[in-house]
Amino acid sequence: MITNFFIHELHNHDVQELWFQQDGAPCHTTRATSDLLKDTFDDHLISSFGPVNWPPRSCDLTPLDYFLLRYIKSLIYADKPQTLDHLEDNIRRVIADIRPQMLGKVIEN
């Protein structure tokens, strides 16, 4: 998904100062994944094995890990997408529907 979708989409947008933040799940920290992200984001990578080490259980990471990502995932898979196109449509729809007010509440709590 990172190579086939995410990085491709980045090139379609004028993004100046982008940081990539990643949790420490074993599948996210394999050498191949880490090397790809380091090559793509250089010193703007926050990861267990990146140039900026993000400590586990960080209070800044907690809202992402323990609410927002699970919330998004529950909505993306609510109708059990059966095709990649359906899954991609769900991801785009769910992300587009996130409102700044909700993100503010996530940060507050």
Coordinates of C-alpha atoms in Angstrom, one line a residue:
M1 CA 0.0 0.0 0.0
I2 CA 2.9 2.4 0.8
T3 CA 4.5 1.9 -2.6
N4 CA 1.5 1.3 -4.8
F5 CA -0.8 4.0 -3.3
F6 CA 0.6 6.3 -0.6
I7 CA 3.9 7.4 -2.2
H8 CA 2.2 7.7 -5.6
E9 CA -0.5 10.0 -4.2
L10 CA 2.2 12.2 -2.5
H11 CA 3.6 13.0 -5.9
N12 CA 0.2 14.2 -7.0
H13 CA 0.0 16.8 -4.3
D14 CA 2.1 19.9 -3.5
V15 CA 3.3 18.8 0.0
Q16 CA 6.1 20.9 1.3
E17 CA 6.9 20.0 4.9
L18 CA 5.6 16.4 5.4
W19 CA 6.5 14.2 8.3
F20 CA 5.7 10.5 8.3
Q21 CA 4.9 9.0 11.7
Q22 CA 4.7 5.3 12.2
D23 CA 4.1 3.0 15.2
G24 CA 6.4 0.2 16.2
A25 CA 4.4 -2.8 15.0
P26 CA 6.8 -5.5 13.7
C27 CA 5.3 -5.5 10.2
H28 CA 5.9 -1.7 10.1
T29 CA 9.5 -1.9 11.1
T30 CA 10.9 -4.6 8.8
R31 CA 14.2 -3.6 7.1
A32 CA 12.5 -3.3 3.7
T33 CA 9.8 -1.0 5.1
S34 CA 12.2 1.1 7.1
D35 CA 14.6 1.5 4.2
L36 CA 11.7 2.6 1.9
L37 CA 10.5 5.1 4.4
K38 CA 14.0 6.5 5.1
D39 CA 14.6 6.9 1.3
T40 CA 11.2 8.6 0.8
F41 CA 11.1 10.9 3.9
D42 CA 14.8 11.2 4.7
D43 CA 15.0 12.9 8.1
H44 CA 11.2 13.6 8.3
L45 CA 10.5 10.0 9.5
I46 CA 9.3 9.4 13.1
S47 CA 9.6 5.7 13.8
S48 CA 11.1 3.2 16.1
F49 CA 14.0 2.8 13.7
G50 CA 13.9 6.2 12.0
P51 CA 16.0 9.3 12.3
V52 CA 13.5 10.6 14.9
N53 CA 12.8 8.0 17.4
W54 CA 9.3 8.1 18.7
P55 CA 9.0 6.5 22.1
P56 CA 6.4 3.9 22.7
R57 CA 3.4 5.0 24.7
S58 CA 4.1 8.6 23.9
C59 CA 1.3 10.9 24.9
D60 CA 1.4 12.4 21.5
L61 CA 1.1 9.1 19.8
T62 CA -1.7 7.7 22.0
P63 CA -4.7 9.5 20.4
L64 CA -3.6 8.1 17.0
D65 CA -3.0 4.6 18.3
Y66 CA -5.9 4.2 20.7
F67 CA -8.7 6.2 19.1
L68 CA -8.3 7.7 15.6
L69 CA -6.9 4.8 13.7
R70 CA -9.3 2.3 15.3
Y71 CA -12.2 4.6 14.6
I72 CA -11.2 5.0 11.0
K73 CA -10.7 1.3 10.5
S74 CA -14.1 0.5 12.0
L75 CA -15.8 2.8 9.4
I76 CA -13.7 1.6 6.5
Y77 CA -14.5 -2.1 7.1
A78 CA -18.2 -1.5 8.3
D79 CA -19.6 -2.7 5.0
K80 CA -17.0 -5.4 4.5
P81 CA -15.4 -4.3 1.2
Q82 CA -14.8 -7.2 -1.2
T83 CA -12.6 -5.5 -3.8
L84 CA -9.6 -3.2 -3.6
D85 CA -11.6 -0.4 -5.4
H86 CA -14.3 -0.7 -2.8
L87 CA -11.7 -0.5 0.0
E88 CA -10.0 2.5 -1.6
D89 CA -13.3 4.3 -2.0
N90 CA -14.1 3.6 1.7
I91 CA -10.7 4.9 2.8
R92 CA -11.1 8.1 0.8
R93 CA -14.7 8.7 2.0
V94 CA -13.9 8.1 5.7
I95 CA -10.8 10.3 5.6
A96 CA -12.6 13.1 3.8
D97 CA -15.4 13.0 6.4
I98 CA -13.1 13.6 9.3
R99 CA -13.8 17.1 10.6
P100 CA -11.3 19.4 12.3
Q101 CA -13.6 19.6 15.4
M102 CA -13.3 15.9 15.9
L103 CA -9.5 16.0 15.6
G104 CA -9.5 18.8 18.2
K105 CA -11.5 16.6 20.6
V106 CA -9.1 13.7 20.0
I107 CA -6.2 16.0 20.9
E108 CA -8.0 17.4 24.0
N109 CA -8.8 14.0 25.4

